Tab-separated table of C-alpha atoms and ligand atoms in Angstrom:
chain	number	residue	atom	x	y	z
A	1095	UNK	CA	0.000	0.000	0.000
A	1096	UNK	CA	1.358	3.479	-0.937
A	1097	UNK	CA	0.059	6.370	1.353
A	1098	UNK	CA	0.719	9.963	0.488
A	1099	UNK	CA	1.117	11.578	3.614
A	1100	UNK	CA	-0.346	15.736	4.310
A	1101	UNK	CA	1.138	17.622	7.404
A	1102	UNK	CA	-0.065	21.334	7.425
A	1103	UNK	CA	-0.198	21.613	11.315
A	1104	UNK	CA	1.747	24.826	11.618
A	1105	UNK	CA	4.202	26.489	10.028
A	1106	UNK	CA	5.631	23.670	7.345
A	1107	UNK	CA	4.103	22.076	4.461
A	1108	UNK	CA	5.023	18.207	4.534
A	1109	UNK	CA	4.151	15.846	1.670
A	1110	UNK	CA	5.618	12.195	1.483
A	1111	UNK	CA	5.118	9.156	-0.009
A	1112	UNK	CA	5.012	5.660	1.681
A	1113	UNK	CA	4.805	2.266	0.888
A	1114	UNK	CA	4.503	-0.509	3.560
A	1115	UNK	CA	6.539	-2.759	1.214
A	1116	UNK	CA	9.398	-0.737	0.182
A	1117	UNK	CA	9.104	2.218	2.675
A	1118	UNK	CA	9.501	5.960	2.398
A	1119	UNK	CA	10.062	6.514	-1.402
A	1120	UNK	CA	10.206	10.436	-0.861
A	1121	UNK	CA	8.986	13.584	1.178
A	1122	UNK	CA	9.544	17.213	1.164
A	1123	UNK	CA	9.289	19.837	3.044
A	1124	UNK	CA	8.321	23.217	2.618
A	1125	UNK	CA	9.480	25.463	5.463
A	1126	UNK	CA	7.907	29.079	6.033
A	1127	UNK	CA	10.281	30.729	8.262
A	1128	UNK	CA	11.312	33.486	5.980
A	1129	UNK	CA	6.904	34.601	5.928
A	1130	UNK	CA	7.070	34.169	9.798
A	1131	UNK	CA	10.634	35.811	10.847
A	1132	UNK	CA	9.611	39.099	10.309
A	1133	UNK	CA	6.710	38.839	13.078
A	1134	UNK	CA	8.606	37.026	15.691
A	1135	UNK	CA	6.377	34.015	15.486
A	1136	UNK	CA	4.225	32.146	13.869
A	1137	UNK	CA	0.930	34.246	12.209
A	1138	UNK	CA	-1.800	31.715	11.747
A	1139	UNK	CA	-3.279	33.351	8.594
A	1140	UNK	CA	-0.270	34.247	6.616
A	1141	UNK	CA	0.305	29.856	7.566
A	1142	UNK	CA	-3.089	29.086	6.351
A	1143	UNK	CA	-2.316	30.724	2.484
A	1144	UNK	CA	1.057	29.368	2.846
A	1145	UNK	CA	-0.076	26.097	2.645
A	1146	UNK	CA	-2.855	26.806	0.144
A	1147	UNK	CA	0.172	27.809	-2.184
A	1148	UNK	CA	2.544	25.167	-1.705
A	1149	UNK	CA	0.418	21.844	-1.224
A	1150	UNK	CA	-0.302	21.046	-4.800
A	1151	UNK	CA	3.014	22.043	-6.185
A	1152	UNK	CA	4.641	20.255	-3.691
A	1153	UNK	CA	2.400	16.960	-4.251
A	1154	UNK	CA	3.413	17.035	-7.885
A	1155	UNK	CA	7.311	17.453	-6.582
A	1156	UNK	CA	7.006	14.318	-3.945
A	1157	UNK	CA	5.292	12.119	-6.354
A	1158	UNK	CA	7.788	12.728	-9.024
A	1159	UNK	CA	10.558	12.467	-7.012
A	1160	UNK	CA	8.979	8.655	-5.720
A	1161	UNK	CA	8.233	7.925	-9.770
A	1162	UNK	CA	4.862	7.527	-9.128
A	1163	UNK	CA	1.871	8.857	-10.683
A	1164	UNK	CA	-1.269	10.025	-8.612
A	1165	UNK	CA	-3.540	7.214	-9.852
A	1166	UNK	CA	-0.821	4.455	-8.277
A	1167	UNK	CA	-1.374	6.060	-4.652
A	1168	UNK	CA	-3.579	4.005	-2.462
A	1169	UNK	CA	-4.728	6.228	0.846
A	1170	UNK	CA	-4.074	9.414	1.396
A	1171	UNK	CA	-3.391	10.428	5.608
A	1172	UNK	CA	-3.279	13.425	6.907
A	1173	UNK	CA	-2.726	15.652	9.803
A	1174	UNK	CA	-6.559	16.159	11.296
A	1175	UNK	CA	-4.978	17.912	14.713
A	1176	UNK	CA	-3.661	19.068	17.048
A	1177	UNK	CA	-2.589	22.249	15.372
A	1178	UNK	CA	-3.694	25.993	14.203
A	1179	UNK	CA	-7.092	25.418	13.063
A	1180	UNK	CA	-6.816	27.118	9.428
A	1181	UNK	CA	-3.693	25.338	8.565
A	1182	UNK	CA	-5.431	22.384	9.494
A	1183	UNK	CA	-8.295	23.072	7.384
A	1184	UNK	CA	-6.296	23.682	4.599
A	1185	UNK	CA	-4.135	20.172	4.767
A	1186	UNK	CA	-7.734	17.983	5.376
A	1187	UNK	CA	-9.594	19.719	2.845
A	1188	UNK	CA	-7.041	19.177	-0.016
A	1189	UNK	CA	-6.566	15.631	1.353
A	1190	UNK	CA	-10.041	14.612	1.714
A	1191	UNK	CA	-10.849	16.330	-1.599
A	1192	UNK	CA	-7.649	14.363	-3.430
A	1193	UNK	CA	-9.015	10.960	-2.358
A	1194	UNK	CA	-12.323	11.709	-3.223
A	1195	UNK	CA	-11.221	12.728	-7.163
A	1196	UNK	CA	-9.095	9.592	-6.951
A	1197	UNK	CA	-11.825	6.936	-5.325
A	1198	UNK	CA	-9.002	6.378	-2.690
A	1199	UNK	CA	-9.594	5.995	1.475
A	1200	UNK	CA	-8.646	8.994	3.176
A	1201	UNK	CA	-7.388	9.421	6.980
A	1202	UNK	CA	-6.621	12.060	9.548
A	1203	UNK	CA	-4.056	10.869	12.075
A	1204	UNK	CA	-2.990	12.921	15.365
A	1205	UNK	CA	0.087	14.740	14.414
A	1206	UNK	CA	2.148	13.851	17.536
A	1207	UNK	CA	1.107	10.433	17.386
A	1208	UNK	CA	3.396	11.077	13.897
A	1209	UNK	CA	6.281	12.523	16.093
A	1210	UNK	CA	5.785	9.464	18.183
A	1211	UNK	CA	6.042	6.809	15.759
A	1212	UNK	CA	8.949	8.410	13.506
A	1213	UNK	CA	11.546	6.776	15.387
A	1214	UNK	CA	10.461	3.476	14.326
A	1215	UNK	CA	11.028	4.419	10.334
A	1216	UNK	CA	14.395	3.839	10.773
A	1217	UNK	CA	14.314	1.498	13.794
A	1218	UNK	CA	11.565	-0.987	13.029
A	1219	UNK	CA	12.382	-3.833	15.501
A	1220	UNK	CA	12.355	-1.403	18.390
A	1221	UNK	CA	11.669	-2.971	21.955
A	1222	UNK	CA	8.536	-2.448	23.378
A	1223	UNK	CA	6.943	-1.354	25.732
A	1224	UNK	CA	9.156	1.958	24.932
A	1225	UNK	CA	9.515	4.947	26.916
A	1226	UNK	CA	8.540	8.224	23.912
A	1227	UNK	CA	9.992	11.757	25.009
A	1228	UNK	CA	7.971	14.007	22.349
A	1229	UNK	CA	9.122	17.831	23.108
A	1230	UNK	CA	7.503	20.370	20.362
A	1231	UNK	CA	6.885	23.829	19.866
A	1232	UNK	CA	3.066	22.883	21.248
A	1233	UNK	CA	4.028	20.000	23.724
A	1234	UNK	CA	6.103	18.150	26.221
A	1235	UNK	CA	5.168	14.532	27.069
A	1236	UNK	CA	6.616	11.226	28.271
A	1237	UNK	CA	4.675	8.592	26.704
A	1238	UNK	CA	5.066	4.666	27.189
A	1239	UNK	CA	4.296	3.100	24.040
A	1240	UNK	CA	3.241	-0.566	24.853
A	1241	UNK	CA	1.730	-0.857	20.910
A	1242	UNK	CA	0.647	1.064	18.044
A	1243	UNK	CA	-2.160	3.082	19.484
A	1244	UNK	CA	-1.408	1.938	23.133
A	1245	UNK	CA	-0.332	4.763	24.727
A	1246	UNK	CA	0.068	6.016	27.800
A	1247	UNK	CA	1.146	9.519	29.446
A	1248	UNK	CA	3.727	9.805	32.199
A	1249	UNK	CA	4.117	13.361	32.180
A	1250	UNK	CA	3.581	16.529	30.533
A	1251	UNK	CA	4.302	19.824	30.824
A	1252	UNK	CA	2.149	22.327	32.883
A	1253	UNK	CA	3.102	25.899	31.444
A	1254	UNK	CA	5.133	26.166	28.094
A	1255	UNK	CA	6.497	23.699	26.309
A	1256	UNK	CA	10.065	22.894	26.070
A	1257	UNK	CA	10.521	24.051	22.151
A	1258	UNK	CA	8.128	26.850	23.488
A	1259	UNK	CA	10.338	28.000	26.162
A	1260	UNK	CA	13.583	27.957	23.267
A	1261	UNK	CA	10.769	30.029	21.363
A	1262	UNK	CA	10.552	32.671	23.672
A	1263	UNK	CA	13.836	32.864	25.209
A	1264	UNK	CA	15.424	33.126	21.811
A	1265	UNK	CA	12.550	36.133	21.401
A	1266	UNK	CA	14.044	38.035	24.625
A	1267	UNK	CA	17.284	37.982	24.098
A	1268	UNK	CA	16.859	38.730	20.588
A	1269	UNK	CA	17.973	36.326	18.457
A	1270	UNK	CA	14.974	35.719	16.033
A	1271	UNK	CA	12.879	33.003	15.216
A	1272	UNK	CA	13.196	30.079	15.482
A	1273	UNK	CA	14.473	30.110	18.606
A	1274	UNK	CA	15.626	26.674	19.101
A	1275	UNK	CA	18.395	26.613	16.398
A	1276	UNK	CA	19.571	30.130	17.358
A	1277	UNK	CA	19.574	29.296	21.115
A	1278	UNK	CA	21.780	25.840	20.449
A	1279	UNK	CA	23.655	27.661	17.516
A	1280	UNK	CA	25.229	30.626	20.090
A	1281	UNK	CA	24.959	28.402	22.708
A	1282	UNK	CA	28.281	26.390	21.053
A	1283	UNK	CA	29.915	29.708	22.209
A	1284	UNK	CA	28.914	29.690	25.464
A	1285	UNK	CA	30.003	28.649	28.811
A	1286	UNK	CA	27.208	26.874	30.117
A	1287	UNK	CA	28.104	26.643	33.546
A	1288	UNK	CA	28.650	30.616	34.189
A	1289	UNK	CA	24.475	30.992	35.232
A	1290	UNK	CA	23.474	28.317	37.718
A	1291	UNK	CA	20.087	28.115	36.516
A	1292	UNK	CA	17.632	25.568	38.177
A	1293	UNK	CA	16.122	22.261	36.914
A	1294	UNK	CA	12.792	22.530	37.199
A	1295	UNK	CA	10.836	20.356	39.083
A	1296	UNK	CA	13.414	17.261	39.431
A	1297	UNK	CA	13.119	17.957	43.127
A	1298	UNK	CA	9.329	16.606	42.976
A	1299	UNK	CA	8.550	12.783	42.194
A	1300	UNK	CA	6.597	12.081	38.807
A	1301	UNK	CA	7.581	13.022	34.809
A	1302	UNK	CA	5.318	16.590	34.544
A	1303	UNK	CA	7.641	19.519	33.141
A	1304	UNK	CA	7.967	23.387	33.816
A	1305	UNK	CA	9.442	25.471	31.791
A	1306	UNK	CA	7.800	29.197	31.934
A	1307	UNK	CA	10.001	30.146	35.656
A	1308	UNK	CA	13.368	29.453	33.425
A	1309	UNK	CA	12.516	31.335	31.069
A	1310	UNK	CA	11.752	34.043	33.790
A	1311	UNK	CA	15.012	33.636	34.849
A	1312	UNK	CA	16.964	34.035	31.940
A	1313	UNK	CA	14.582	37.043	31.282
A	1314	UNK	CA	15.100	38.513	35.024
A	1315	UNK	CA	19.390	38.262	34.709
A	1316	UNK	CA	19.216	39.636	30.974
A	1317	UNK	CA	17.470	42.805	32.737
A	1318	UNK	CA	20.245	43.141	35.247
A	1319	UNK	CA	22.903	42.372	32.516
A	1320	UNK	CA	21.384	44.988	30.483
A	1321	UNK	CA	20.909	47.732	33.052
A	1322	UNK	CA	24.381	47.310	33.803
A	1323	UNK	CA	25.258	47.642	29.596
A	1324	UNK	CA	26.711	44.153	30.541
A	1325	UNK	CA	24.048	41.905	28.067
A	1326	UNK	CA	26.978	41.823	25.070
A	1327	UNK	CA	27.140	38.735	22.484
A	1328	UNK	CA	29.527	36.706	24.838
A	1329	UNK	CA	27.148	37.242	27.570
A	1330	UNK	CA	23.981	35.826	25.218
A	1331	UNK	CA	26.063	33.093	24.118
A	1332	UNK	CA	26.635	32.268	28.235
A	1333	UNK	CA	22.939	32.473	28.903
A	1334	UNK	CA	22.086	30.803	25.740
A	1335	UNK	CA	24.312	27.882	26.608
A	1336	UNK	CA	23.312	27.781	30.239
A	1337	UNK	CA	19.624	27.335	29.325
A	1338	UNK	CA	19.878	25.222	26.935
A	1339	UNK	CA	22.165	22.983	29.715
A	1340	UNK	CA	19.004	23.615	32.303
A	1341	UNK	CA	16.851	22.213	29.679
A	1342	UNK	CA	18.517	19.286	28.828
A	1343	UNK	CA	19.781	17.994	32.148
A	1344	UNK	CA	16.255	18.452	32.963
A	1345	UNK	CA	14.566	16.717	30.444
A	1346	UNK	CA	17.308	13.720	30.512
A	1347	UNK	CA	16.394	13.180	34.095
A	1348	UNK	CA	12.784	13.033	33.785
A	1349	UNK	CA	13.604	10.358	31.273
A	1350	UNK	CA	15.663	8.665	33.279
A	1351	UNK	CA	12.639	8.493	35.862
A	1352	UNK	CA	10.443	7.579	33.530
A	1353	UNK	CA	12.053	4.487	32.442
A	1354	UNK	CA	13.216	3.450	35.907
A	1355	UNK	CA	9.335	4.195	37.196
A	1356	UNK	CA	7.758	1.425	33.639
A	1357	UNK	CA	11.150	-0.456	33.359
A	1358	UNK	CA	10.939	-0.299	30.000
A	1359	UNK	CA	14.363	-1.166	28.241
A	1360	UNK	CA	14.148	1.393	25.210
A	1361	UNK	CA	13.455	5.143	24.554
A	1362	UNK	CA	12.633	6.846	21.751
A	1363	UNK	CA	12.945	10.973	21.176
A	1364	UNK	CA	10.629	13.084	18.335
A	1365	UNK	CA	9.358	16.621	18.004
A	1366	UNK	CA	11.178	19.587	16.800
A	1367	UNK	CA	13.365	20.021	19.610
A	1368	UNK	CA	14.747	16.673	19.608
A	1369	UNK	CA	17.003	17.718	16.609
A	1370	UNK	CA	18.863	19.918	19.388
A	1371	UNK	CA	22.308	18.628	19.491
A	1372	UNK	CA	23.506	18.700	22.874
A	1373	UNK	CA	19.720	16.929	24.050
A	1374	UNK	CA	20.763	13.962	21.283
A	1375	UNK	CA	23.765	13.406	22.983
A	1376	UNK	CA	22.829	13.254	26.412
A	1377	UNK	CA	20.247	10.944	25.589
A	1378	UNK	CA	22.450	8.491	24.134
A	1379	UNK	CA	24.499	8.507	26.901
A	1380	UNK	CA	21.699	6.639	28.425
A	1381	UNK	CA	23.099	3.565	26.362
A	1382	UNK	CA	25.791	3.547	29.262
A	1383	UNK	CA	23.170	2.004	31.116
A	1384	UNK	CA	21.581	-0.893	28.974
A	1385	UNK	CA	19.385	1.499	27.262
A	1386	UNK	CA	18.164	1.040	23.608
A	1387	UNK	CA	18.227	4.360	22.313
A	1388	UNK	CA	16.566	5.823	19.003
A	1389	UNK	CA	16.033	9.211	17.794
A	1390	UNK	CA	14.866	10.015	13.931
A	1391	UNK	CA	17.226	11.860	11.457
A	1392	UNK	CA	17.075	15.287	11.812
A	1393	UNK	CA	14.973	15.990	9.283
A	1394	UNK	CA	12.075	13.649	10.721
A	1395	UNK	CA	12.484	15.285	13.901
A	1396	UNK	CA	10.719	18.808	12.880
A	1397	UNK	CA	7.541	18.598	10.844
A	1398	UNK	CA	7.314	16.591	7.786
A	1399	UNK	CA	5.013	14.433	6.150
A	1400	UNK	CA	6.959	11.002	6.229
A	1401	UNK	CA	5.908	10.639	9.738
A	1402	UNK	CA	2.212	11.050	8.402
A	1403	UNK	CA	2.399	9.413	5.745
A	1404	UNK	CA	3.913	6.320	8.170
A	1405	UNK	CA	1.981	6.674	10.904
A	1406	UNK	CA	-1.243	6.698	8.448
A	1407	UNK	CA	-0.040	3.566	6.801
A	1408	UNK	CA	-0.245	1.842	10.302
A	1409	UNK	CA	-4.007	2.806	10.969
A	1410	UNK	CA	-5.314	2.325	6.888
A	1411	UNK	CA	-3.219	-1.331	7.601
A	1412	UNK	CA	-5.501	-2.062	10.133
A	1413	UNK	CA	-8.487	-0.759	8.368
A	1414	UNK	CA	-8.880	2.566	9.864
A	1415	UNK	CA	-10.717	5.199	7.321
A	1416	UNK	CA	-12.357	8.189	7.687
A	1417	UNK	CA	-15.783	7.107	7.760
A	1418	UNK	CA	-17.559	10.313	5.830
A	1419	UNK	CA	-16.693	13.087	3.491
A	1420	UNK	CA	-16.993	15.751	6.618
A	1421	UNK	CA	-13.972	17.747	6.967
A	1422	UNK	CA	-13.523	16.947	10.615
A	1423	UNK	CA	-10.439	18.497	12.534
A	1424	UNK	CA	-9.193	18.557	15.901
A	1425	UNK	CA	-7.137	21.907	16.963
A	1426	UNK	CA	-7.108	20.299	20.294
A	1427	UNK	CA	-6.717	16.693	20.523
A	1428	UNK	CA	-5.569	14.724	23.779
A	1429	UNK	CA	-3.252	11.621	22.853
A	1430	UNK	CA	-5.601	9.772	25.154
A	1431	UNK	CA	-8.280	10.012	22.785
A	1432	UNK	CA	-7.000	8.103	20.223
A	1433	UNK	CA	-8.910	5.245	18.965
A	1434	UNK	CA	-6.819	2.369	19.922
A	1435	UNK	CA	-4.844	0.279	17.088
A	1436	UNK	CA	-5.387	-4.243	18.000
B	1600	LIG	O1	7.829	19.544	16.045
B	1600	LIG	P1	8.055	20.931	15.543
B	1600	LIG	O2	8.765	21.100	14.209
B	1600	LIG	O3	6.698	21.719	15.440
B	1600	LIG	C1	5.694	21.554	16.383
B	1600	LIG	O4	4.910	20.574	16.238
B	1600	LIG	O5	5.686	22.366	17.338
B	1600	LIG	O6	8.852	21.708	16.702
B	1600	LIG	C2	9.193	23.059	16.574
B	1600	LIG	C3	9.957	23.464	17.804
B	1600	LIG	C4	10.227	24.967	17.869
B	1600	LIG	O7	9.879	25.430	19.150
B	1600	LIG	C5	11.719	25.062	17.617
B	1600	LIG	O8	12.319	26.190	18.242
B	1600	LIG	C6	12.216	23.760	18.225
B	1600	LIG	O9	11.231	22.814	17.854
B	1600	LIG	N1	13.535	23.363	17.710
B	1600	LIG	C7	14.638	23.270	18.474
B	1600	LIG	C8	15.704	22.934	17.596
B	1600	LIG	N2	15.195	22.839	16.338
B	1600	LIG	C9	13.862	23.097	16.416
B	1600	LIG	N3	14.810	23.441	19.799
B	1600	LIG	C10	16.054	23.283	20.296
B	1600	LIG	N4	17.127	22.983	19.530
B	1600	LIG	C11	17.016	22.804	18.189
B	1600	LIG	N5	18.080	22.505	17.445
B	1601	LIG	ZN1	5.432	18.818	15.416
């Protein structure tokens, strides 16, 4: 079965092709920083036409690039939430209206369900039950995966999210957007150990996350730095690095709880931020202690459609379908309330 995969959740367009016999036989990626960068952030509107003016285009590109003509796809999946609701609207309406023209099944899949299954494109005999650390620009979760569709959370966040809290630290201390690869680009420059910042929350029991009071607290010594004309590039690069450090150590350790707390053998990372550099290699360190440890490629780690596309092929496989031609979509959309995958 080939499935051509639609993820329009925010601020990329992602089209791929996948086949559960030969596997991912291409995907692209549209990014839309340079409409976005001016404003800071993401504007949901100028995302919405975005997509409107890349999807087809970039459909033609993807099935080119695989050799295949439209007629020899067999399901088309797509991102029905969570996300920004026009961008959303955009990606189900083309999809649904695609496999409608071509007498095809369509399906909307949960977009971080996509994040959590993208590690096993490249690691297909994965252990499991795993332990899943999914940290976005939207969330920050510690999932155990016992199946496809099994899932259960360990922890989330309860203020911003960890790409989130890159986001808006990049934002105050001026680097532009996205923050994430600007924080963990100056932060190579940095001496991470000159502010002592704290590790939120590892002095409570359980896997939840805070992020928003180290933020404040990169935000509060910037202020003082500044008032005393102190805040100069070196200095950005020291609190850039010692954030980042915060972040990581912190989310490492919640990890580390996580899979001492479901003994699970194996953990998997996914989600934008898990293409941070420093974060990839204190995970693996993990293998020190008999831990099976996966993250995707880079390029699977931020949005795409691959991830769609193979986490679609898992639910049409099992005959999952959207039942009608409604354009149903989810801006909000628990994990827990997933239909389960047997
Ligand atoms: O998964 P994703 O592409 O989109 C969402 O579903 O949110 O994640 C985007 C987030 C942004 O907050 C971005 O700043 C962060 O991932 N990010 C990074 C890095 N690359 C992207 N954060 C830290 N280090 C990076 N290298
Ligand atoms: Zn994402």
């Amino acid at each position: 079965m080939r499935v051509l995969g639609i993820e329009t959740s925010c601020d990329e367009t992602g089209i791929a092709v996948y086949s559960t016999e030969e596997g991912l036989l291409a995907h692209r990626v549209h990014s839309q920083i340079s409409v976005h960068a001016v404003y800071g952030g993401v504007v949901p509107e100028l995302a919405s036409r975005d997509h409107v003016r890349y999807l087809r285009p970039l459909v033609d590109e993807t099935c080119q690039a695989a050799g295949l003509s439209l007629h020899e796809i067999d399901a088309v999946s797509y991102t029905a939430g969570p996300g920004l609701l026009g961008a959303l609207l955009v990606g189900a309406t083309f999809a649904k209206t695609l496999a409608l023209s071509l007498g095809i099944p369509a399906l909307g899949v949960h977009h971080m369900e996509g994040h959590l299954l993208a590690p096993l494109m490249e690691t297909p005999d994965l252990p499991m039950p795993f332990v899943a650390l999914l940290v976005s620009g939207g969330h920050t979760q510690l999932v155990l995966v016992r199946h496809v569709g099994g899932y259960e959370l360990l922890g989330t966040t309860l203020d911003d999210a960890a790409g989130e809290a890159f986001d808006k630290t990049a934002k105050l201390l001026e680097l532009g957007y996205p923050g994430g690869p600007k924080i963990s680009l100056l932060a190579e420059q940095g001496d991470a150990s000159r502010f002592p910042f704290t590790r939120p929350m590892t002095d409570r029991p359980g896997c939840d996350f805070s992020f928003s009071g180290l933020k404040t607290q990169v935000l509060t010594e910037a202020r003082r730095l500044a008032a005393d004309k102190a805040l100069d590039i070196q200095t950005k690069a020291d609190l850039a690095a010692s954030f980042q450090l915060a972040v990581v150590e912190t989310l490492v350790f919640k990890c580390r709880r996580a899979l001492k707390q479901t003994q699970a053998k194996a953990i998997v990372m996914s989600g934008g931020v898990s293409a941070n550099r420093l974060l990839r290699q204190s995970l693996k360190a993990l293998e020190m202690d008999d831990i099976f440890v996966a993250y995707p490629a880079p390029e699977f780690c931020t949005d795409n459609g691959a991830m769609i596309a193979f986490c679609g092929a898992k639910r049409l496989a099992r005959g999952q379908v959207d039942e009608s031609l409604e354009i149903k979509i989810r801006p909000r959309w628990p994990l827990a309330e997933l239909p389960g995958v047997f």
